[in-house]
Coordinates of C-alpha atoms and ligand atoms in Angstrom, one line a residue:
M25 CA 69.8 53.5 34.0
S26 CA 73.3 54.9 34.2
K27 CA 75.3 55.6 31.2
K28 CA 79.0 54.9 30.6
L29 CA 81.8 57.4 30.7
Y30 CA 85.3 56.8 29.4
I31 CA 88.1 59.4 30.0
E32 CA 91.6 59.5 28.5
T33 CA 94.0 61.9 30.0
Y34 CA 97.1 63.5 28.5
G35 CA 99.7 65.9 29.9
C36 CA 100.6 66.7 33.5
Q37 CA 99.6 65.4 36.9
M38 CA 97.3 68.3 37.2
N39 CA 95.3 66.9 34.3
I40 CA 95.1 63.5 36.0
S41 CA 93.8 65.2 39.1
D42 CA 91.3 67.2 37.0
S43 CA 90.0 64.0 35.4
E44 CA 89.3 62.6 38.9
I45 CA 87.2 65.7 39.5
V46 CA 85.4 65.3 36.2
H47 CA 84.6 61.7 37.1
S48 CA 83.2 62.8 40.4
I49 CA 80.9 65.4 38.8
L50 CA 79.6 63.0 36.2
V51 CA 79.1 60.1 38.6
D52 CA 76.8 62.4 40.4
H53 CA 75.0 63.0 37.1
R54 CA 73.9 59.4 36.2
F55 CA 77.2 58.2 34.7
E56 CA 79.4 55.2 35.7
V57 CA 83.0 54.8 34.7
T58 CA 84.2 52.4 32.1
S59 CA 87.8 51.6 31.0
N60 CA 86.6 50.5 27.6
P61 CA 85.9 53.2 25.0
E62 CA 84.0 50.7 22.9
N63 CA 81.0 50.5 25.1
A64 CA 81.0 54.2 26.3
D65 CA 78.1 56.6 25.8
L66 CA 80.4 59.5 26.5
I67 CA 84.1 59.8 25.7
F68 CA 86.2 62.6 27.1
V69 CA 89.8 63.4 26.2
N70 CA 91.5 65.6 28.7
T71 CA 94.2 67.4 26.7
C72 CA 97.6 69.1 26.9
S73 CA 98.8 72.1 24.9
I74 CA 102.3 72.5 26.3
R75 CA 104.1 71.5 23.1
E76 CA 103.0 71.1 19.5
N77 CA 103.6 67.4 19.7
A78 CA 101.3 67.0 22.6
E79 CA 98.5 68.5 20.6
K80 CA 99.2 66.5 17.5
R81 CA 99.1 63.3 19.5
V82 CA 95.7 64.3 20.9
M83 CA 94.4 65.1 17.4
R84 CA 95.5 61.7 16.1
R85 CA 93.8 60.0 19.1
L86 CA 90.6 61.9 18.5
N87 CA 90.5 60.8 14.9
E88 CA 90.8 57.2 16.1
L89 CA 88.1 57.6 18.7
K90 CA 85.6 58.9 16.2
R91 CA 85.2 55.5 14.7
F92 CA 83.1 54.5 17.8
K93 CA 80.4 56.8 16.5
K94 CA 79.8 54.3 13.6
S95 CA 78.6 51.6 15.9
N96 CA 77.0 54.1 18.4
P97 CA 75.6 57.2 16.6
R98 CA 74.5 58.6 20.0
L99 CA 78.0 58.6 21.3
V100 CA 79.1 62.0 22.6
I101 CA 82.8 63.0 22.2
G102 CA 84.1 65.8 24.3
V103 CA 87.5 67.6 24.5
L104 CA 88.5 68.9 27.9
G105 CA 91.5 70.8 29.3
C106 CA 94.2 72.9 27.9
M107 CA 93.6 72.3 24.1
A108 CA 89.9 73.0 24.6
E109 CA 90.8 76.3 26.2
R110 CA 93.5 77.2 23.6
M111 CA 91.6 76.3 20.5
K112 CA 88.0 77.0 21.6
E113 CA 85.5 76.9 18.7
S114 CA 88.3 76.4 16.1
L115 CA 88.6 72.8 17.4
L116 CA 85.2 72.1 15.8
A117 CA 86.6 73.1 12.4
E118 CA 89.5 70.7 12.9
A119 CA 87.5 67.9 14.3
V120 CA 83.8 68.2 13.3
F121 CA 82.8 65.0 15.2
V122 CA 83.6 66.7 18.5
D123 CA 80.3 67.5 20.3
L124 CA 81.6 69.2 23.5
I125 CA 84.4 71.5 24.4
A126 CA 85.1 72.4 28.1
G127 CA 88.1 74.4 29.4
P128 CA 89.8 73.6 32.8
D129 CA 87.6 76.0 34.8
S130 CA 84.2 74.8 33.4
Y131 CA 83.9 71.3 34.7
R132 CA 81.0 72.1 37.1
D133 CA 79.1 72.9 34.0
L134 CA 79.6 69.5 32.4
P135 CA 76.3 67.9 33.3
K136 CA 74.5 70.8 31.5
L137 CA 77.0 70.6 28.5
V138 CA 76.5 66.8 28.3
D139 CA 72.7 67.2 28.2
L140 CA 73.0 69.8 25.4
A141 CA 75.3 67.5 23.4
E142 CA 73.0 64.5 23.9
G143 CA 70.3 66.7 22.5
G144 CA 72.3 67.2 19.3
Q145 CA 73.8 70.6 20.0
K146 CA 77.5 71.6 20.1
A147 CA 78.2 72.5 23.7
I148 CA 81.0 74.8 24.6
N149 CA 82.2 76.4 27.8
V150 CA 85.8 77.9 27.9
I151 CA 85.3 80.6 30.4
L152 CA 88.2 80.9 32.8
S153 CA 87.5 81.7 36.4
A154 CA 89.3 83.9 39.0
D155 CA 88.3 81.7 42.0
E156 CA 87.3 78.1 40.9
T157 CA 89.4 75.5 42.8
Y158 CA 86.8 72.7 42.9
A159 CA 87.5 72.7 46.6
D160 CA 84.3 70.9 47.7
I161 CA 84.4 68.2 45.1
N162 CA 85.5 64.8 46.3
P163 CA 87.5 63.3 43.4
V164 CA 86.9 59.7 42.3
R165 CA 90.4 58.2 42.7
L166 CA 91.6 56.6 39.5
D167 CA 95.1 55.5 40.7
K168 CA 95.5 51.7 40.6
N169 CA 97.3 51.1 43.9
K170 CA 95.2 53.0 46.4
V171 CA 98.4 54.1 48.1
S172 CA 99.4 57.3 46.5
A173 CA 97.0 60.2 45.6
F174 CA 97.3 63.6 43.8
I175 CA 95.7 66.6 45.4
S176 CA 95.4 70.0 43.6
I177 CA 96.0 72.8 46.0
M178 CA 96.1 75.7 43.6
R179 CA 95.3 76.4 40.0
G180 CA 96.5 78.7 37.3
C181 CA 99.8 80.5 36.8
E182 CA 100.9 84.1 36.5
N183 CA 104.6 83.7 35.9
Y184 CA 104.4 84.3 32.2
C185 CA 107.5 82.4 31.3
A186 CA 108.1 83.5 27.7
Y187 CA 107.7 80.0 26.2
C188 CA 104.7 78.8 28.1
V189 CA 101.0 78.5 27.1
V190 CA 99.8 77.7 30.7
P191 CA 98.9 81.2 31.9
S192 CA 96.6 81.7 28.9
V193 CA 94.9 78.3 29.1
R194 CA 94.8 77.8 32.9
G195 CA 94.0 81.4 34.0
V196 CA 95.1 83.4 37.1
E197 CA 96.7 81.8 40.1
R198 CA 94.3 80.9 43.0
S199 CA 94.8 78.8 46.1
R200 CA 92.4 76.3 47.5
N201 CA 90.9 76.6 51.0
P202 CA 93.3 74.8 53.3
E203 CA 90.6 73.2 55.4
T204 CA 89.3 71.3 52.4
I205 CA 92.8 70.2 51.6
L206 CA 93.5 68.9 55.1
Q207 CA 90.1 67.1 55.2
E208 CA 90.9 65.4 51.9
C209 CA 94.3 64.3 53.2
R210 CA 92.8 62.9 56.5
I211 CA 90.1 61.0 54.6
L212 CA 92.7 59.5 52.3
F213 CA 94.9 58.4 55.2
D214 CA 91.9 56.8 56.9
Q215 CA 91.2 54.9 53.6
G216 CA 94.7 53.5 53.7
Y217 CA 96.5 55.9 51.4
R218 CA 100.1 56.6 52.6
E219 CA 101.3 59.2 50.2
V220 CA 99.8 62.5 48.9
T221 CA 101.4 64.7 46.2
L222 CA 100.3 68.3 46.4
L223 CA 99.9 69.8 43.0
G224 CA 100.0 73.2 41.4
Q225 CA 101.6 74.8 38.4
N226 CA 103.7 76.8 40.9
V227 CA 103.0 75.0 44.2
N228 CA 105.3 76.9 46.4
S229 CA 103.5 80.2 45.8
Y230 CA 100.4 78.8 47.5
D231 CA 98.9 81.6 49.6
W232 CA 95.5 81.5 51.4
E233 CA 94.0 84.4 53.1
D234 CA 90.8 84.8 55.1
E235 CA 89.5 86.6 58.2
S236 CA 91.7 84.5 60.5
G237 CA 94.9 85.4 58.7
S238 CA 97.1 84.0 55.9
L239 CA 98.7 80.6 55.3
G240 CA 101.7 80.1 53.0
F241 CA 103.0 76.9 51.4
P242 CA 105.4 75.9 54.2
Q243 CA 102.7 76.2 56.8
L244 CA 100.2 74.2 54.8
L245 CA 102.8 71.5 54.1
E246 CA 103.6 71.2 57.8
K247 CA 99.9 70.9 58.8
I248 CA 99.6 68.0 56.3
A249 CA 102.8 66.4 57.5
L250 CA 101.5 66.5 61.1
I251 CA 98.3 64.5 60.2
N252 CA 100.3 61.3 60.7
K253 CA 104.0 60.5 60.4
D254 CA 103.2 57.5 58.2
L255 CA 101.7 59.8 55.6
R256 CA 104.3 60.8 53.0
V257 CA 103.9 64.2 51.6
R258 CA 105.3 65.3 48.2
F259 CA 104.7 68.4 46.1
A260 CA 105.2 69.6 42.5
T261 CA 106.1 71.8 40.8
S262 CA 108.3 74.3 42.6
H263 CA 109.5 77.5 40.9
P264 CA 113.1 78.3 41.9
K265 CA 112.3 81.9 42.6
D266 CA 109.9 80.8 45.4
L267 CA 111.9 78.1 47.0
S268 CA 112.3 79.7 50.4
D269 CA 114.6 78.8 53.3
E270 CA 111.4 78.5 55.4
L271 CA 110.3 75.7 53.1
I272 CA 113.6 73.9 53.4
A273 CA 113.5 74.3 57.2
T274 CA 109.9 72.8 57.3
M275 CA 111.2 69.8 55.4
V276 CA 114.1 69.4 57.8
R277 CA 111.7 69.4 60.7
N278 CA 109.3 66.8 59.2
E279 CA 110.8 63.6 58.0
N280 CA 107.7 62.5 56.2
I281 CA 108.0 65.4 53.8
C282 CA 109.8 63.5 51.1
R283 CA 113.4 64.2 50.3
S284 CA 112.8 65.1 46.7
I285 CA 112.4 68.5 45.1
H286 CA 111.3 69.0 41.5
L287 CA 113.0 72.3 40.6
P288 CA 112.7 73.1 36.8
V289 CA 115.8 75.0 35.7
Q290 CA 114.9 75.2 32.0
S291 CA 118.4 76.5 31.1
G292 CA 121.8 76.9 32.7
S293 CA 122.5 80.2 30.9
S294 CA 121.6 83.4 32.7
R295 CA 121.1 85.2 29.3
I296 CA 118.6 82.6 28.2
L297 CA 116.8 82.5 31.6
K298 CA 116.3 86.3 31.2
L299 CA 114.8 85.9 27.7
M300 CA 112.6 83.1 29.2
N301 CA 111.4 85.6 31.8
R302 CA 112.2 83.0 34.6
K303 CA 113.0 85.8 37.1
Y304 CA 116.2 84.0 38.4
D305 CA 119.6 83.5 37.0
R306 CA 122.2 80.8 37.2
E307 CA 123.7 82.1 40.4
W308 CA 120.3 82.2 42.2
Y309 CA 119.5 78.7 41.1
I310 CA 122.9 77.5 42.3
D311 CA 122.3 79.3 45.6
R312 CA 118.9 77.5 46.1
V313 CA 120.4 74.1 45.3
N314 CA 123.2 74.8 47.7
A315 CA 120.6 75.5 50.4
I316 CA 119.0 72.2 49.7
K317 CA 122.3 70.3 49.6
K318 CA 123.5 71.9 52.9
N319 CA 120.3 71.4 54.9
L320 CA 118.9 68.2 53.3
P321 CA 121.9 66.2 52.2
D322 CA 119.8 63.2 51.3
C323 CA 117.4 65.2 49.1
G324 CA 117.2 64.4 45.4
V325 CA 116.7 67.2 42.9
T326 CA 115.0 66.7 39.6
T327 CA 114.3 69.1 36.8
D328 CA 112.9 70.2 33.5
I329 CA 115.1 71.4 30.7
I330 CA 114.2 73.1 27.4
T331 CA 116.8 73.0 24.7
G332 CA 117.0 75.2 21.6
F333 CA 115.1 78.2 23.0
C334 CA 115.2 81.4 20.9
S335 CA 118.8 82.5 20.1
E336 CA 120.4 79.8 22.2
T337 CA 124.1 79.5 21.3
E338 CA 126.6 76.7 21.8
K339 CA 127.9 78.5 24.8
D340 CA 124.5 78.7 26.4
H341 CA 124.0 75.0 25.7
Q342 CA 127.4 74.2 27.4
E343 CA 126.2 76.2 30.4
T344 CA 123.2 74.0 30.7
L345 CA 125.4 70.9 30.5
S346 CA 127.8 72.2 33.2
L347 CA 124.9 73.2 35.5
M348 CA 123.5 69.7 35.2
Q349 CA 126.8 68.3 36.1
W350 CA 127.1 70.6 39.1
V351 CA 123.6 69.8 40.5
E352 CA 123.8 66.1 39.7
Y353 CA 120.1 65.7 39.0
D354 CA 118.5 62.4 39.9
Y355 CA 116.1 62.7 36.9
A356 CA 115.2 65.2 34.3
Y357 CA 112.4 65.8 31.8
M358 CA 114.1 67.2 28.7
F359 CA 112.4 68.9 25.8
K360 CA 113.1 70.7 22.5
Y361 CA 111.7 74.2 22.5
S362 CA 108.3 74.2 20.7
E363 CA 106.9 77.6 19.9
R364 CA 103.3 78.1 21.2
P365 CA 100.9 80.6 19.7
G366 CA 100.1 83.6 21.8
T367 CA 103.1 83.3 24.2
I368 CA 105.6 86.1 24.8
A369 CA 108.3 84.2 22.9
A370 CA 106.0 83.7 19.9
K371 CA 105.2 87.4 19.8
K372 CA 108.7 88.8 20.4
L373 CA 111.4 86.3 19.7
A374 CA 112.5 84.3 16.7
D375 CA 112.4 80.5 16.9
D376 CA 115.8 80.5 15.2
V377 CA 117.6 77.4 16.4
P378 CA 117.4 74.9 13.6
D379 CA 115.6 71.6 14.4
E380 CA 118.8 69.5 13.7
V381 CA 120.7 71.6 16.3
K382 CA 117.8 71.3 18.8
S383 CA 117.9 67.5 18.3
R384 CA 121.6 67.2 18.7
R385 CA 121.6 69.3 21.9
L386 CA 118.7 67.4 23.3
E387 CA 120.6 64.1 22.7
E388 CA 123.7 65.5 24.5
I389 CA 121.5 66.5 27.4
I390 CA 119.7 63.1 27.5
N391 CA 123.0 61.3 27.4
L392 CA 124.5 63.3 30.2
Q393 CA 121.4 62.9 32.3
Q394 CA 121.6 59.1 31.8
E395 CA 125.1 59.2 33.3
L396 CA 124.0 61.3 36.2
S397 CA 121.0 59.1 37.0
L398 CA 123.2 56.0 36.9
K399 CA 125.9 57.7 39.1
S400 CA 123.2 58.8 41.6
N401 CA 121.8 55.3 41.8
Q402 CA 125.3 53.7 42.1
K403 CA 125.9 55.8 45.2
D404 CA 122.9 54.0 46.8
I405 CA 124.3 50.5 46.5
G406 CA 124.7 49.1 50.0
K407 CA 122.3 51.6 51.6
T408 CA 119.0 50.6 53.3
F409 CA 115.9 52.7 52.7
S410 CA 112.4 52.7 54.0
V411 CA 110.3 51.8 50.9
L412 CA 106.6 52.5 50.6
V413 CA 105.3 49.4 48.7
E414 CA 103.0 50.3 45.8
G415 CA 102.5 46.7 44.4
T416 CA 104.1 44.0 42.4
S417 CA 106.6 44.9 39.8
K418 CA 105.6 45.2 36.1
R419 CA 107.8 42.3 35.1
S420 CA 107.1 39.7 37.8
D421 CA 104.5 39.1 40.5
K422 CA 107.1 37.6 42.8
K423 CA 108.8 41.0 42.9
F424 CA 107.5 44.1 44.5
M425 CA 108.1 47.8 43.7
G426 CA 107.9 50.9 45.8
R427 CA 109.7 54.2 46.3
N428 CA 112.1 55.6 48.8
S429 CA 111.6 59.1 50.2
R430 CA 113.9 60.4 47.4
N431 CA 111.3 59.1 44.9
K432 CA 113.6 56.4 43.5
V433 CA 111.9 53.3 42.4
I434 CA 113.2 50.1 44.1
V435 CA 112.4 46.6 43.0
F436 CA 112.9 43.7 45.4
A437 CA 111.8 40.0 45.9
G438 CA 109.2 39.2 48.5
S439 CA 105.9 37.5 49.2
N440 CA 102.5 38.6 50.6
I441 CA 103.3 42.2 51.0
K442 CA 100.3 44.5 51.1
P443 CA 100.5 47.7 49.0
G444 CA 100.7 50.7 51.4
T445 CA 103.1 49.0 53.9
Y446 CA 106.6 50.3 54.6
K447 CA 109.6 47.8 54.2
N448 CA 113.3 48.3 54.8
V449 CA 115.1 47.4 51.6
T450 CA 118.9 47.2 51.1
V451 CA 120.1 48.2 47.6
T452 CA 122.3 45.6 45.9
D453 CA 122.4 46.7 42.3
C454 CA 120.9 49.3 40.0
T455 CA 120.3 50.6 36.5
A456 CA 120.0 54.3 35.6
A457 CA 116.3 54.0 36.1
T458 CA 115.8 51.6 39.0
L459 CA 117.3 50.4 42.2
I460 CA 117.3 46.7 42.8
G461 CA 117.3 45.5 46.4
K462 CA 116.5 42.9 48.9
L463 CA 114.4 43.0 52.1
A464 CA 116.7 44.0 55.0
E465 CA 117.1 41.5 57.8
Ligands
5AD529 N1 108.4 74.0 24.6 C1 109.1 73.0 25.2 N2 108.9 72.7 26.5 C2 108.1 73.4 27.2 N3 107.7 73.4 28.5 C3 106.8 74.3 28.7 N4 106.5 75.0 27.6 C4 107.3 74.5 26.6 C5 107.5 74.8 25.3 N5 106.9 75.8 24.7 C6 108.3 72.4 29.4 C7 109.0 73.2 30.6 C8 108.0 72.9 31.7 C9 107.5 71.6 31.4 C10 106.2 71.3 32.1 O1 107.3 71.6 30.0 O2 110.2 72.5 30.8 O3 108.7 73.0 33.0
SF4_530 FE1 99.9 70.5 29.6 FE2 100.4 72.6 31.0 FE3 97.9 71.9 30.5 FE4 99.4 70.4 32.2 S1 98.8 72.6 32.5 S2 98.0 69.7 30.6 S3 101.4 70.6 31.2 S4 99.4 72.6 29.1

């Protein structure tokens, strides 16, 4: 008889994709998936370490989940992902009810670890690998709409941004065999999927080499785009230092590579960027955005911003605001700097911006971004876009939602529209977050 597995996922899209791999591995090992933790035999929490708050949230959730052990003493609770890797055995001291700890490169070992934990032992594997990409594992897709799928194409990161815990919890950079990626995309398209998002911590440094030669990110992207023009291709996350003219030219040639680039800037101040070890400065970033604007005038740019990094002054902060205004981002993920143990910044720089100052600067950044998002959406009123329909809108089942190539959400009225179809929609109104439209004649 099969047992029930429940997984909760925190953090980035990479973790969502990893959870799909974990499902696949355990479904092959006598487990079936449940969406209810109450009747699970095995609960996994796939965790994030990027900021202290992310870890606190997971600890709170673990403390809630442990109550299910009361009604089911045989329940196994496991911690996966970045926190498992960062905290290792010390997690057991903080949460004694945890039975299993598995870092991001050890998921093939899960059947064995689960068997050990079921036998009453604490099971741990946090060994990082130089070559694991889970290339041959066919993920169990957990998305609800069956239209849009995430595909990991590389793992790890070696950029060593001063603030970032990722290189130490996700290991060295490695690219996945392109044949397995292409095969996965073809199968998804045949199953009715119409959008794939290629994932990596630094996706544009993808680099595969074998006897037949080498393949970089732009070439991989083009091969995927050529599978079918009805398959939309997205990718995240790009590092500004690796955003090549060749990549932009590849996008220009292939309309189904979506007009949206996530290009984390982190700060608008060259002095702070140097302290962050980002390997580009304000001028380089402006040059790259200029290259996008010139060649792909309809392309949206989105970003990540950290405010209050070590020694950040009011002048540095103003430079971030002015750069945001210059780029006119469609959307931004904005964070207060959170010092992470073991990072270059934790070892060498003082976390010296007071929390009230971080909060105030964050609020200014959020307010500005709100204006920029609204302005960007207002420019779309009257335009008609091809929208890939994902399903009905959250608020009403008479309204549908989908995205345009630029990754903007559009809500419109309609009836009997199957998810996965393309519809032309004319924008009639907007908020800062959403475009509102009607089916074009
Ligand atoms: N503190 C705050 N934000 C961080 N990020 C990464 N590390 C930290 C940190 N220590 C942000 C960056 C990154 C995004 C995924 O999270 O902006 O691009
Ligand atoms: Fe969080 Fe980074 Fe791990 Fe993703 S890779 S879950 S963002 S720490």
